[in-house]
Amino acid sequence: MYKFIFVKGIDVVKRLLDETIVNAAWLKCYHLFKGNFMVNNIRWKIAQQYEKDWWEKRSYFIDFEFYKNFAEDLLEFGKELLVINQGTVVLEIGSGAGGILTYLTDSNYRYAIDPLESFYSSVPRFVSQRDKHVKYLSAKGEDLPFEDKKFDLIIMDNVLDHCDNPEKVMKEVKRVVKDKGIIFFKQNTYHTWGQLVRFLMERFQIDKGHPFTFAKKDLLRIIHHNDLKLMKAKRSGYFFTWKKELMSSGFNNKMKAILFATRDKITYVLQKD
């Protein structure tokens, strides 16, 4: 089995190292590092369709336990900066089938937005696990349908790499969060080699669900550009994820491990000055 995966991995690398493809990938790298975080609308729609298909395949057996775990992590990691009570106004961007805020039940004012909300709300199993007190809306992070300075807490869990324009999303986040408001932000990041492999994967559309790939410095630049203050940070670590992917039963995860295109999940607690 591992021999087969290794041989397939070598074959993929050979394909990816075609001169034209490498040039195209490095051109994309150049624009990314220069700050051009934007894709065309067709590419974004492909990513959204991929996301919809991913959830649809799992609609009969998935439960929201992972959302509960994420919520507990948020409450523990951010407890020194924000205590959620009945009056805390919460927004989750990219809430998916249910969202972390499903389990933030101390708040009476919870909003969730996702471009695929019309799909999620049509799946009975998803709806049955949701909290009826959460207001779900169909919207993009680039155009939040809320007034300025509305929210005490904004949650974004691995959202930016799915977006149309990450820079605009963060600008909108800054607009709708209150002064001294908190942003709980998670994002997968990659080292330089991992970025290159993923750029090449993007060229082949091997990973259709993620139009963007970020390094840690890219996230920090976007954060600082929007005058958001970094209050706390932690990371999962590349080795932990690499080992997990290598032991995975999924072919794609094993390939990521073999090609050393492993992600490191960064968690930031941000505050608007």
XYZ file of C-alpha atoms in Angstrom:
273
model
C 0.000 0.000 0.000
C 2.708 2.481 1.028
C 4.808 1.518 -1.993
C 1.844 2.291 -4.240
C 1.329 5.664 -2.546
C 5.036 6.497 -2.857
C 5.094 5.628 -6.576
C 1.949 7.669 -7.158
C 3.527 10.526 -5.223
C 6.607 10.488 -7.447
C 4.367 10.486 -10.511
C 2.454 13.506 -9.222
C 5.701 15.378 -8.514
C 6.945 14.683 -12.044
C 3.742 16.096 -13.470
C 3.936 19.133 -11.232
C 7.496 19.914 -12.253
C 6.601 20.553 -15.859
C 8.307 23.852 -16.752
C 5.160 25.682 -17.844
C 3.298 24.708 -14.718
C 6.141 25.719 -12.430
C 6.348 29.113 -14.104
C 2.613 29.610 -13.691
C 2.819 28.587 -10.044
C 5.686 30.951 -9.291
C 3.832 33.761 -11.023
C 0.926 33.101 -8.716
C 3.340 33.019 -5.759
C 4.634 36.439 -6.760
C 1.158 37.969 -6.834
C 0.266 36.322 -3.535
C 3.330 37.592 -1.709
C 2.757 41.043 -3.207
C -0.618 41.041 -1.490
C -2.973 40.308 -4.380
C -5.334 38.094 -2.358
C -8.146 37.784 -4.872
C -9.498 35.164 -7.268
C -11.951 35.389 -10.118
C -15.604 34.637 -9.459
C -15.565 31.408 -11.475
C -12.785 29.961 -9.283
C -14.687 30.928 -6.147
C -17.862 29.248 -7.425
C -15.889 26.055 -8.111
C -14.669 26.132 -4.510
C -18.195 26.661 -3.220
C -19.519 23.737 -5.254
C -16.723 21.557 -3.874
C -17.672 22.593 -0.341
C -21.346 21.843 -0.977
C -20.501 18.407 -2.378
C -18.249 17.670 0.617
C -21.038 18.352 3.100
C -23.668 16.605 0.996
C -21.687 13.352 1.030
C -21.518 13.497 4.828
C -25.059 14.694 5.513
C -26.325 11.255 6.580
C -23.739 10.480 9.241
C -21.980 13.649 10.418
C -22.727 15.094 13.841
C -21.832 18.425 15.402
C -19.506 17.096 18.106
C -16.503 18.774 16.454
C -18.311 22.130 16.675
C -18.765 21.524 20.399
C -15.045 20.823 20.792
C -14.182 24.010 18.884
C -16.557 26.006 21.103
C -14.914 24.648 24.250
C -11.508 25.576 22.847
C -12.721 29.105 22.118
C -14.123 29.572 25.617
C -10.960 28.280 27.259
C -8.431 30.063 25.054
C -10.235 33.406 25.078
C -11.530 33.473 28.648
C -9.035 36.112 29.804
C -10.288 38.564 27.175
C -14.014 37.915 26.821
C -16.671 36.327 28.995
C -19.796 35.482 27.008
C -23.065 36.416 28.684
C -26.689 36.972 27.631
C -25.937 40.366 26.114
C -22.871 39.329 24.101
C -23.529 39.792 20.376
C -21.802 37.042 18.381
C -21.220 36.540 14.649
C -19.743 33.475 12.977
C -18.512 33.909 9.405
C -18.516 30.686 7.395
C -20.667 28.760 9.861
C -21.174 25.766 7.587
C -23.774 23.193 8.584
C -24.111 24.490 12.128
C -21.246 26.525 13.450
C -19.238 26.893 16.632
C -21.785 29.362 17.985
C -24.310 26.502 18.203
C -22.694 25.777 21.565
C -22.211 29.345 22.802
C -25.604 29.199 24.471
C -24.902 31.871 27.097
C -25.442 34.509 24.391
C -28.962 35.532 23.366
C -27.724 37.302 20.224
C -26.035 34.929 17.807
C -25.765 35.375 14.038
C -24.234 33.046 11.446
C -23.518 33.742 7.780
C -22.453 31.442 4.973
C -22.786 31.687 1.165
C -24.183 28.127 1.163
C -26.788 28.702 3.869
C -29.720 27.957 1.536
C -28.226 24.491 1.032
C -27.436 23.821 4.694
C -30.923 24.864 5.803
C -32.456 22.405 3.321
C -30.780 19.350 4.904
C -32.950 17.955 7.745
C -30.038 16.353 9.620
C -28.163 19.656 9.752
C -31.244 21.603 10.835
C -32.060 19.083 13.580
C -28.687 19.699 15.252
C -28.831 23.483 15.090
C -29.799 25.816 17.915
C -33.076 27.495 16.984
C -31.966 30.681 18.750
C -29.203 31.297 16.189
C -30.128 33.524 13.256
C -28.682 32.025 10.058
C -28.228 34.200 6.971
C -27.037 33.582 3.423
C -24.214 36.075 2.827
C -20.539 36.434 1.935
C -17.836 37.619 4.269
C -16.914 40.259 1.696
C -20.307 41.947 2.129
C -21.631 41.509 5.664
C -25.300 42.596 6.001
C -24.819 44.343 9.352
C -24.324 47.851 10.645
C -20.974 49.142 11.877
C -19.715 48.118 15.329
C -22.455 45.578 16.040
C -20.580 42.551 17.405
C -18.686 41.829 20.617
C -17.279 38.584 19.227
C -16.618 37.407 15.657
C -15.627 33.808 14.905
C -13.742 32.715 11.790
C -12.625 29.096 11.701
C -10.569 28.304 8.604
C -12.560 30.680 6.412
C -10.115 32.912 4.528
C -8.774 30.193 2.221
C -12.338 29.579 0.972
C -13.094 33.229 0.209
C -13.307 35.329 -2.920
C -11.281 38.224 -1.466
C -9.702 37.623 1.980
C -8.508 41.226 2.304
C -12.056 42.505 1.872
C -13.384 39.975 4.374
C -11.018 41.243 7.056
C -11.927 44.814 6.226
C -15.597 43.935 6.766
C -14.740 42.185 10.028
C -13.045 45.330 11.258
C -16.109 47.360 10.268
C -18.733 45.300 12.115
C -16.801 44.432 15.294
C -17.150 46.832 18.208
C -14.242 48.838 19.560
C -12.354 46.495 21.908
C -14.337 43.642 20.370
C -12.751 40.196 20.007
C -12.094 38.117 16.876
C -11.471 34.395 17.352
C -9.541 33.438 14.243
C -8.253 30.055 13.062
C -6.496 29.366 9.776
C -4.394 26.629 8.212
C -0.934 27.872 7.248
C 1.928 26.306 5.283
C 5.706 26.568 5.165
C 7.393 27.622 1.907
C 7.604 24.126 0.392
C 4.044 23.357 1.399
C 2.906 26.571 -0.265
C 4.645 25.665 -3.513
C 3.124 22.178 -3.585
C -0.316 23.636 -2.963
C 0.142 26.271 -5.671
C 0.946 23.468 -8.075
C -2.046 21.485 -6.839
C -4.120 24.575 -7.523
C -2.826 24.649 -11.083
C -4.281 21.163 -11.574
C -7.302 21.950 -9.389
C -6.480 18.911 -7.281
C -7.794 20.740 -4.225
C -10.803 22.633 -5.559
C -12.082 23.773 -2.189
C -9.258 26.146 -1.262
C -8.480 28.995 -3.683
C -5.886 30.441 -1.279
C -2.849 29.181 0.607
C -1.406 31.226 3.469
C 1.867 31.416 5.319
C 1.905 32.777 8.846
C 3.429 36.038 7.622
C 0.531 36.517 5.175
C -1.977 36.377 8.016
C 0.030 38.770 10.166
C 0.243 41.227 7.294
C -3.542 41.174 6.782
C -4.109 41.558 10.523
C -1.734 44.502 10.852
C -3.079 46.106 7.680
C -6.491 46.270 9.362
C -5.091 47.638 12.636
C -6.156 44.591 14.634
C -4.198 43.792 17.763
C -2.871 40.265 18.293
C -3.692 39.345 21.893
C -2.998 35.598 21.998
C -1.679 32.946 19.627
C -1.138 29.208 19.473
C -0.430 26.620 16.810
C -0.984 22.901 16.297
C 2.492 22.350 14.806
C 3.503 20.818 11.483
C 4.763 17.537 12.937
C 1.515 16.755 14.754
C -0.503 17.239 11.573
C 2.039 15.394 9.406
C 1.878 12.335 11.656
C -1.920 12.452 11.695
C -2.104 12.701 7.892
C 0.428 9.919 7.393
C -1.674 7.555 9.523
C -4.903 8.625 7.830
C -6.886 6.177 5.697
C -7.567 8.913 3.122
C -5.410 8.918 -0.007
C -5.248 12.728 -0.262
C -4.088 13.092 3.337
C -1.360 10.493 2.840
C -0.208 12.293 -0.299
C 0.041 15.574 1.617
C 2.217 13.864 4.210
C 4.447 12.180 1.615
C 4.893 15.464 -0.264
C 5.458 17.332 3.040
C 2.636 19.742 2.193
C 1.447 19.621 5.783
C -0.583 22.386 7.369
C -0.100 24.122 10.693
C -3.330 25.463 12.185
C -2.825 28.892 13.717
C -5.243 30.242 16.332
C -5.277 33.965 17.016
C -7.324 36.033 19.421
C -7.507 39.520 17.931
C -8.887 42.767 19.275
C -10.013 45.930 17.554
C -8.428 49.000 19.144
